[in-house]
mmCIF file of C-alpha atoms in Angstrom:
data_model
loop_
_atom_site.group_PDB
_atom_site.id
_atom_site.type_symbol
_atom_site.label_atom_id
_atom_site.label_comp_id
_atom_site.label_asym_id
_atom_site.label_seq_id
_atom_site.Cartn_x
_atom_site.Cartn_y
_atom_site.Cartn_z
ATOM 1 C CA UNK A 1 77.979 158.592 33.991
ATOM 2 C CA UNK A 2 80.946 160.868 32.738
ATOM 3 C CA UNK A 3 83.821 159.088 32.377
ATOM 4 C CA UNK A 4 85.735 161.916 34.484
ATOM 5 C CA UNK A 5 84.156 161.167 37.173
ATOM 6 C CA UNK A 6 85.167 157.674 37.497
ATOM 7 C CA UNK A 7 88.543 158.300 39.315
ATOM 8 C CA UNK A 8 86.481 159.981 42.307
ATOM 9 C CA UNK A 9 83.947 157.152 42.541
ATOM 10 C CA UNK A 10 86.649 154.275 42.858
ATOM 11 C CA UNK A 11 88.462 156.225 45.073
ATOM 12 C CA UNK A 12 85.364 156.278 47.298
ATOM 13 C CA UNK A 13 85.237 152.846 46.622
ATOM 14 C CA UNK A 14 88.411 151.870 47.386
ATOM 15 C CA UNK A 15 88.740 153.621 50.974
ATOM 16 C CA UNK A 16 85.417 152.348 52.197
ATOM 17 C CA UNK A 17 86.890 148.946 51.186
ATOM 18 C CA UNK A 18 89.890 149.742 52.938
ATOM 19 C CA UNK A 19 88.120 151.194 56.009
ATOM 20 C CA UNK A 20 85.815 147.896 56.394
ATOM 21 C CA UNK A 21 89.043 145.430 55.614
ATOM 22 C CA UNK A 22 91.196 147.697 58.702
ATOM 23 C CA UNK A 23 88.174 147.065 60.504
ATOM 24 C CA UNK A 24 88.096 143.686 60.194
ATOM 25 C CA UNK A 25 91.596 142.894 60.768
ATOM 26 C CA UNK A 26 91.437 144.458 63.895
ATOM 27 C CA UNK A 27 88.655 141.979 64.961
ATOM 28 C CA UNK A 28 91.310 139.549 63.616
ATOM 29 C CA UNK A 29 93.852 140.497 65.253
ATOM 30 C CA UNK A 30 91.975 140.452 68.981
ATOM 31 C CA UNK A 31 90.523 136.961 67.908
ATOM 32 C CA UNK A 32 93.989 135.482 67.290
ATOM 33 C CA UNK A 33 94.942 137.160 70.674
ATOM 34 C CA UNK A 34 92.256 135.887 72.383
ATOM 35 C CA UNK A 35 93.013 132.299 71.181
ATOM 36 C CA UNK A 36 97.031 132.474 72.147
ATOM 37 C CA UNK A 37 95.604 134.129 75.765
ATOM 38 C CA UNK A 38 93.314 130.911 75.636
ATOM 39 C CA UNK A 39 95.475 128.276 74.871
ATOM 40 C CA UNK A 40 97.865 130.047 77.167
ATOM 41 C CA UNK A 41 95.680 129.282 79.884
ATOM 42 C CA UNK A 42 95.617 125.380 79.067
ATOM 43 C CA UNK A 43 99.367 125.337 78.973
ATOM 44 C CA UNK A 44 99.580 126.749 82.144
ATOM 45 C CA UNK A 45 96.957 124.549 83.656
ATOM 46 C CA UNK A 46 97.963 120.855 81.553
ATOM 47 C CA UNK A 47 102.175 121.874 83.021
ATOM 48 C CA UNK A 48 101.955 120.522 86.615
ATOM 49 C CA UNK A 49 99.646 117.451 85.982
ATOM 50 C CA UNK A 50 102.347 116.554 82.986
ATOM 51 C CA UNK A 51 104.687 116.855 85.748
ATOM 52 C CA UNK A 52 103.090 114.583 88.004
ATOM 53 C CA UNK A 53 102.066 112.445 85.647
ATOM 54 C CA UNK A 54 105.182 111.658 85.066
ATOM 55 C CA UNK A 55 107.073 111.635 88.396
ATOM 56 C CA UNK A 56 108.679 115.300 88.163
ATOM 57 C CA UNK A 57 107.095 116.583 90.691
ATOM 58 C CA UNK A 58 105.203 114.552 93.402
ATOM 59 C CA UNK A 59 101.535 113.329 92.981
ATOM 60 C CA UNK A 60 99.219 116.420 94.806
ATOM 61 C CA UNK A 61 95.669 114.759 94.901
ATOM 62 C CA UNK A 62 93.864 118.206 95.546
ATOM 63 C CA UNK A 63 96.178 120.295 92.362
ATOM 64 C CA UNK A 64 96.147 117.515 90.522
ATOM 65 C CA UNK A 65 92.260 117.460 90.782
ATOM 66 C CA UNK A 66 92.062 121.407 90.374
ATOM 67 C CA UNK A 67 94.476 121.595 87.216
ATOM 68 C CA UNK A 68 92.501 119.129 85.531
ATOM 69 C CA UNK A 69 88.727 120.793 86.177
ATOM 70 C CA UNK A 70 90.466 124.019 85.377
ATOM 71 C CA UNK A 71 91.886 122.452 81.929
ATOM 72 C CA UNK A 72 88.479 120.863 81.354
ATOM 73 C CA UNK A 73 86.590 124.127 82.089
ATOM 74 C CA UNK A 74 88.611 125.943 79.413
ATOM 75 C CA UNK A 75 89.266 123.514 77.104
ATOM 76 C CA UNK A 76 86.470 124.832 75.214
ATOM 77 C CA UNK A 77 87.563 128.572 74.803
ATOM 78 C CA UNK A 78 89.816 128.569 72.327
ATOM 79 C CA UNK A 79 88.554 127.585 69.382
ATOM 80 C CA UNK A 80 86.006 130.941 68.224
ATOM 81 C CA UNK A 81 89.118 132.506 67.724
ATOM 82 C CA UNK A 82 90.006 131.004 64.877
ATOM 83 C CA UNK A 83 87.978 133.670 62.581
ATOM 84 C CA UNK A 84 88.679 133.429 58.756
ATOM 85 C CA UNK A 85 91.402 135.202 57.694
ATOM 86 C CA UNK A 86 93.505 134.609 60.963
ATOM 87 C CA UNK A 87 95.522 131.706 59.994
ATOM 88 C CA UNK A 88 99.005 131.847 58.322
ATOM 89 C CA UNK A 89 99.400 133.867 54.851
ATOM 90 C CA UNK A 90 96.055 135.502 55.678
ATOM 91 C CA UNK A 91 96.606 139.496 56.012
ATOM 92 C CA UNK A 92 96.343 140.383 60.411
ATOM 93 C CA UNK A 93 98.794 142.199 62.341
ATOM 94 C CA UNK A 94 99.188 139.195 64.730
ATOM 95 C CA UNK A 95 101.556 136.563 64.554
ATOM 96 C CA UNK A 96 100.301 133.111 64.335
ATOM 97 C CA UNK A 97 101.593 129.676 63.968
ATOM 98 C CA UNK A 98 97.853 128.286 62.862
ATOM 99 C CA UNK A 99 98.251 127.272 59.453
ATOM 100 C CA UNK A 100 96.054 127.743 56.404
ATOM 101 C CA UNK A 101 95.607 123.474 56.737
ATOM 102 C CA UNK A 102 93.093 124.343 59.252
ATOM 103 C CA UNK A 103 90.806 126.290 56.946
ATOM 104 C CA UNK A 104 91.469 123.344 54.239
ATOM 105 C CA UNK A 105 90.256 120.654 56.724
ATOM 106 C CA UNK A 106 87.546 122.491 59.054
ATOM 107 C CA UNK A 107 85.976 119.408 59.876
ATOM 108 C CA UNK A 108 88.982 117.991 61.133
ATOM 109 C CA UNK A 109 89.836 120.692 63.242
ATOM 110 C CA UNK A 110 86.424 120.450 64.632
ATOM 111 C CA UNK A 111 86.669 117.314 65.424
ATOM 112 C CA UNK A 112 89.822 117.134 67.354
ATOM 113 C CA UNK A 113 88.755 120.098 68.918
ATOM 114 C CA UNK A 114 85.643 118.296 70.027
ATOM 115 C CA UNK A 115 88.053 115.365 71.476
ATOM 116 C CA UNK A 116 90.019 117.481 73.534
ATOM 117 C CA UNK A 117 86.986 118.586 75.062
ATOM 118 C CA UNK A 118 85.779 115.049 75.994
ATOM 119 C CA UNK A 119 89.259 113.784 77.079
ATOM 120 C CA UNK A 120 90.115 116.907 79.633
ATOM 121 C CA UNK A 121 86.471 115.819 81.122
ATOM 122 C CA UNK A 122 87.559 112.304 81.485
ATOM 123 C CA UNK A 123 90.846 113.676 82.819
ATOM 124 C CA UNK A 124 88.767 115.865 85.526
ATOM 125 C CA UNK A 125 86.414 113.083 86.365
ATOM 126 C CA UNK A 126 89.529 110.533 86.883
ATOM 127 C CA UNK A 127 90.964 112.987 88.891
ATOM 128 C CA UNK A 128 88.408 113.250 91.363
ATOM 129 C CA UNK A 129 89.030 109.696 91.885
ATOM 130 C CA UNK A 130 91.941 107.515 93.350
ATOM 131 C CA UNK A 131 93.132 105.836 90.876
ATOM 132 C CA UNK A 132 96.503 107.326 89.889
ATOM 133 C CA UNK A 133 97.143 105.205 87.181
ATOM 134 C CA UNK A 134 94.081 105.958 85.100
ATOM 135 C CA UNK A 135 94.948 109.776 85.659
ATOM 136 C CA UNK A 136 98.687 109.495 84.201
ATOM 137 C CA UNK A 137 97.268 107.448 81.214
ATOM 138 C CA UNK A 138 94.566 109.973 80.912
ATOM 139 C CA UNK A 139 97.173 112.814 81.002
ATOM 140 C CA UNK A 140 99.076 111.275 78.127
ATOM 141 C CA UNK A 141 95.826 111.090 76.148
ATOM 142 C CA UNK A 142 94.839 114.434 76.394
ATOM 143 C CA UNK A 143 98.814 115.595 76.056
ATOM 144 C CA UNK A 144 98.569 113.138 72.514
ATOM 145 C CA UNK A 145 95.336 114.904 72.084
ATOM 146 C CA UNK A 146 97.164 118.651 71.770
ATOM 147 C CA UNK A 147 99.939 117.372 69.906
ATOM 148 C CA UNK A 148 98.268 115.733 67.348
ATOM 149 C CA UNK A 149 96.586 118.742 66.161
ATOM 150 C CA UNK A 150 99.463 120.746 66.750
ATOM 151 C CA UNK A 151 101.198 118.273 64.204
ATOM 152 C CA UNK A 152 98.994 118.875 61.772
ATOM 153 C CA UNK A 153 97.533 122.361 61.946
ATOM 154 C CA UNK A 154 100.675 124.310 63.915
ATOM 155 C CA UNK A 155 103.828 125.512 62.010
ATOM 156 C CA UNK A 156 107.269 124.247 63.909
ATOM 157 C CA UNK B 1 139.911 131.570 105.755
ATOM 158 C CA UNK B 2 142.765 132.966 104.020
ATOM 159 C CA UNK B 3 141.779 136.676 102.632
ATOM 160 C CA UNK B 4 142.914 135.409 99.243
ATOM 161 C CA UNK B 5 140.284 133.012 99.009
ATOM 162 C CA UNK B 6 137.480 135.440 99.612
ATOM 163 C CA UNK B 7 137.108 136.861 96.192
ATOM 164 C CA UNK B 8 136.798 133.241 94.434
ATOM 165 C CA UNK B 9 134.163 132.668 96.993
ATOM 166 C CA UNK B 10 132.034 135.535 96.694
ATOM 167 C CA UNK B 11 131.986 134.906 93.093
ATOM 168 C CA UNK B 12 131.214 131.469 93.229
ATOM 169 C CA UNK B 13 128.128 132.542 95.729
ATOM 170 C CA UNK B 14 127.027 134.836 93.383
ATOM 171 C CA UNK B 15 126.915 132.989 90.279
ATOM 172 C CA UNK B 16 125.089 130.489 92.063
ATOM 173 C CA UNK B 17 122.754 133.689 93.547
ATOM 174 C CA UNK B 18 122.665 134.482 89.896
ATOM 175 C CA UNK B 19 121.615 131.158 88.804
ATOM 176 C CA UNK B 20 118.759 130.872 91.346
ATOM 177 C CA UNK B 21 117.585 134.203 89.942
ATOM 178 C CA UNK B 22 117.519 133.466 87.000
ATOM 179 C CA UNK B 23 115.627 130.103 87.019
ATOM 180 C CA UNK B 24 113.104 132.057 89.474
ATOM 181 C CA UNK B 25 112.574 135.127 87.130
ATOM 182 C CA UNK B 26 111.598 132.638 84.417
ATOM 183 C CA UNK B 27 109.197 131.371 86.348
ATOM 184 C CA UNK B 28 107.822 134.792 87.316
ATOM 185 C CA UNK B 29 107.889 135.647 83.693
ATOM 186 C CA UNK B 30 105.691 132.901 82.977
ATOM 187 C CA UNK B 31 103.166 133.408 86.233
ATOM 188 C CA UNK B 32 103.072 137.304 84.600
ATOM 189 C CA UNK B 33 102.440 136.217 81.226
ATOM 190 C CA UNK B 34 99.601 133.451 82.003
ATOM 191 C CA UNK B 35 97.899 135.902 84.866
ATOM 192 C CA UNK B 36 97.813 138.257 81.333
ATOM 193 C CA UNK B 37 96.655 135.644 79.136
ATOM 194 C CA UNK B 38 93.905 134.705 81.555
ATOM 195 C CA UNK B 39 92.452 138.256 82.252
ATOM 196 C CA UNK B 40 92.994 138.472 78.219
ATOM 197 C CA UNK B 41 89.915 135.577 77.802
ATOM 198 C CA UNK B 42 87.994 137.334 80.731
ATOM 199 C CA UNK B 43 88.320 140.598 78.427
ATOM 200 C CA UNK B 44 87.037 138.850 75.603
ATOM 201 C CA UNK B 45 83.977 136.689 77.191
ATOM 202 C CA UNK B 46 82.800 140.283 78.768
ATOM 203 C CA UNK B 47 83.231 142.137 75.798
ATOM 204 C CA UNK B 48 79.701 141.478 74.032
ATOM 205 C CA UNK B 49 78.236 141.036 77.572
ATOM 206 C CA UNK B 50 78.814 144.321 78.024
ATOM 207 C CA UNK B 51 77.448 145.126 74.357
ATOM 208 C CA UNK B 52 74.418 143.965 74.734
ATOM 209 C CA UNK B 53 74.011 145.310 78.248
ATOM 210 C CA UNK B 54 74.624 149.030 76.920
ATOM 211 C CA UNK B 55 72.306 148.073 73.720
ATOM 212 C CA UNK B 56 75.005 148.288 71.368
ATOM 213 C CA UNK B 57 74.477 144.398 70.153
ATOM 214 C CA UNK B 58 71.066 142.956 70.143
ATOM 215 C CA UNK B 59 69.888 140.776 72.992
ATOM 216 C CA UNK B 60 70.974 137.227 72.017
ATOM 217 C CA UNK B 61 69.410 134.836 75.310
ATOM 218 C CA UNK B 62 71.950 131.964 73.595
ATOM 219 C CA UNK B 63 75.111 133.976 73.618
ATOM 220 C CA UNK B 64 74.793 135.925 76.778
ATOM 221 C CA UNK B 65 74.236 132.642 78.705
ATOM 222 C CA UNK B 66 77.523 131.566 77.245
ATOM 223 C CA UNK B 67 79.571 133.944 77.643
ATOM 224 C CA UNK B 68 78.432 134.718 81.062
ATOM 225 C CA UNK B 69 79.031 130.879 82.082
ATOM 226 C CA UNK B 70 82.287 131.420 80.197
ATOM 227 C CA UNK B 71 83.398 134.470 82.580
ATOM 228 C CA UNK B 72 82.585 132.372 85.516
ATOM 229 C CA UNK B 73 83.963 129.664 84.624
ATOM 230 C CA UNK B 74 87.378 131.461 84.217
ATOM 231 C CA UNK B 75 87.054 134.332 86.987
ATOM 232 C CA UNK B 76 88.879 132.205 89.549
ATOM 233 C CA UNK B 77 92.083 131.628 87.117
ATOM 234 C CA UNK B 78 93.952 134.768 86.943
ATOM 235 C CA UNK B 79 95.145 135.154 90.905
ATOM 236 C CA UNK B 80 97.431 131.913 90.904
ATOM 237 C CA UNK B 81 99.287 134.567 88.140
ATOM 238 C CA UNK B 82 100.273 137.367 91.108
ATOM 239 C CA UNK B 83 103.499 135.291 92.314
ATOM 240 C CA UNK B 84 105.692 137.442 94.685
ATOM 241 C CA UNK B 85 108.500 139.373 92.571
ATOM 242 C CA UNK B 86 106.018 139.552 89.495
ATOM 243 C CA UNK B 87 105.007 143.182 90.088
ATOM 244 C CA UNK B 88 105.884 146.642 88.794
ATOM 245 C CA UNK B 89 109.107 147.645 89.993
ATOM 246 C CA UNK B 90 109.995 143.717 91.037
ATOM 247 C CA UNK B 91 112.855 142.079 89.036
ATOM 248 C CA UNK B 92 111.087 140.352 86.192
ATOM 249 C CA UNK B 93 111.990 140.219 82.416
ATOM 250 C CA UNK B 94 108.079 140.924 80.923
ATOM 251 C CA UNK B 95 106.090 144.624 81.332
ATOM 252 C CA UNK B 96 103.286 144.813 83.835
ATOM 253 C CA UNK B 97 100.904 147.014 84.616
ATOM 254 C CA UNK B 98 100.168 145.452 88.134
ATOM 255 C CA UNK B 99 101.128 147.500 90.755
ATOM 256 C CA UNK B 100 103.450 147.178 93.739
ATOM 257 C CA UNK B 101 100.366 148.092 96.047
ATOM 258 C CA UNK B 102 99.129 144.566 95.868
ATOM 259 C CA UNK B 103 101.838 142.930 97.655
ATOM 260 C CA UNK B 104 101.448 146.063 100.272
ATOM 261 C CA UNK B 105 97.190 145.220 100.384
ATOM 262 C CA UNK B 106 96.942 141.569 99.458
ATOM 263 C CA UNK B 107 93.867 140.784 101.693
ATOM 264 C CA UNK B 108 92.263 143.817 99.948
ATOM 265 C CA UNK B 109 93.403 142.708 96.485
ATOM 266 C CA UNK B 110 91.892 138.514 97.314
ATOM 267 C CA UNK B 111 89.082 140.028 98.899
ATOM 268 C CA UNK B 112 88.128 141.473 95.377
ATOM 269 C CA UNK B 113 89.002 138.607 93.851
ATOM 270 C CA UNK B 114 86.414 136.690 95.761
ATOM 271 C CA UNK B 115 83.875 139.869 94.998
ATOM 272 C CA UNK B 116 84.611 138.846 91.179
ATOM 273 C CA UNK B 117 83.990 135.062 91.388
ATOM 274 C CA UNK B 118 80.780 136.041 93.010
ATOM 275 C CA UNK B 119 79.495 138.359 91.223
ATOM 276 C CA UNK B 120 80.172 136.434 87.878
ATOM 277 C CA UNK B 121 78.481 133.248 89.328
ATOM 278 C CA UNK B 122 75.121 135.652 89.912
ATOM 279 C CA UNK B 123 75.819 136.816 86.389
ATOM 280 C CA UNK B 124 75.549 133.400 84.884
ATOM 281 C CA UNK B 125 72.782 132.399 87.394
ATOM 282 C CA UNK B 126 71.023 135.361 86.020
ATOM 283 C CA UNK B 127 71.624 134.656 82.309
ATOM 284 C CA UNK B 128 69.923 131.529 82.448
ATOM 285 C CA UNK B 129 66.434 132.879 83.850
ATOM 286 C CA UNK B 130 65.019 135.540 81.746
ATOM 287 C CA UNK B 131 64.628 138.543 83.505
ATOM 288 C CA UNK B 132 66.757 140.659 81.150
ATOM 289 C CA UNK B 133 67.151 144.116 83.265
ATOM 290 C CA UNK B 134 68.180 142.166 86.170
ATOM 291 C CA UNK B 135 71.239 140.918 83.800
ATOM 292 C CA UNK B 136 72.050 143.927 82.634
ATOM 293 C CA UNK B 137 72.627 145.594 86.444
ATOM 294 C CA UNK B 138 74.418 142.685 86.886
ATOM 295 C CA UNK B 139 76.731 143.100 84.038
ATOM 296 C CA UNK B 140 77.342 146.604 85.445
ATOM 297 C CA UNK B 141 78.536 145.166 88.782
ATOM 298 C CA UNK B 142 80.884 143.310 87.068
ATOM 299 C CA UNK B 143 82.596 145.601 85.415
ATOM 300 C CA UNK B 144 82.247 147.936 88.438
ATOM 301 C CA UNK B 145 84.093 145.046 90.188
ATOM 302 C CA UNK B 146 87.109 144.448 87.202
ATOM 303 C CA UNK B 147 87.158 148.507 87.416
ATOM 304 C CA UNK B 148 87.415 148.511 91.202
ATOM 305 C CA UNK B 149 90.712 146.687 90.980
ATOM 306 C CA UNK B 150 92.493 147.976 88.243
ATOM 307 C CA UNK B 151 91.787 151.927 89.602
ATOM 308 C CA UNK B 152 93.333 150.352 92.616
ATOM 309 C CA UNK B 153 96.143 148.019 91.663
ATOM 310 C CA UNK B 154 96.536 149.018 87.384
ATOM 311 C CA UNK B 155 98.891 151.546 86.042
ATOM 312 C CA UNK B 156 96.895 153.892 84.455
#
């Protein structure tokens, strides 16, 4: 190959790189939106039963019941959104607080994902119940539950 | 009443006019931003639905049931989100493209909201059986039905 041509050929190169890496952070950037829309949803949803839960706002059997199979039923959703390359330091166009910890300690992540899951089904099955006192205790759980990882894998 | 008194009154009523506005315009804020946030994860669980539908993705049985059970499951969220003063032209502090119209048409505007939860239960119903064409109409509904409502009630 002449050496002249060289220039030309990692030019080429370099923009098809460049194309397929703009490309990519653009799928990024919708997953990391999609996961803040996500967990948006849950922090709308988990608000009023913390309030009840802990004598805010008075104890609604039928919201109460319809936050927590709403929190259940999307307590799943979140988590495909956390793509590689979408944490902190990573190079998107979104902000984020999710810290590179996450990609250092998948399993973890995983798991505690996989505990929310159960506890916000626990929650929704308590709730269709009478027995307020499980369902506060169960609302602290799952409120532990989101804290804890937020502790580890959010930024402040 | 003295006359005097009149001014310190008015501004005391309006400060605590002010007040009550502004605690309620929070609370808008936040009604407009998880109504967004929730139609954001609808967006995102049709998006390969609608792929595969129009051919551009591969058929994947595994991930179309998902996502379709995802939709549903989250097609009955967003309403709770249209609080009164949260529209365009209503005093709110975040941008939205929903229109005044749907405070002037609300049965219209729930009646298609019920047309949506419908239509994405048959959707999932659908994506568990096998009968692939059948899912694809139905994925056309669907967005017939999201695009029914915003040419109605979205700023362009």
């Amino acid at each position: 190959m002449p050496l002249s041509r060289l220039p030309l050929i990692a030019a080429a190169t370099l923009s098809t790189a460049l194309l397929a890496s703009t490309s990519s952070q653009a799928d990024v950037d919708k997953a990391i939106e999609y996961r803040q829309d996500a967990l948006g949803v849950m922090a709308w949803q988990i608000g009023p039963l913390g309030d009840m839960a802990q004598g805010k706002v008075d104890y609604d059997a039928e919201e109460f019941a319809r936050r927590a199979e709403n929190l259940a039923g999307v307590a799943h959703l979140p988590w495909e959104g956390f793509v590689e390359g979408s944490l902190r330091g990573d190079d998107h166009g979104v902000d984020t607080d999710a810290l590179a910890d996450i990609a250092d300690d998948r399993a973890d992540f995983e798991s505690r994902q996989q505990t929310l899951i159960e506890e916000t089904a626990t929650l929704a099955e308590l709730a269709r119940g009478d027995d307020f006192t499980a369902m506060r205790r169960q609302v602290a759980t799952v409120a532990d539950t989101c804290k804890g990882c937020h502790d580890n894998y959010r930024a402040e």
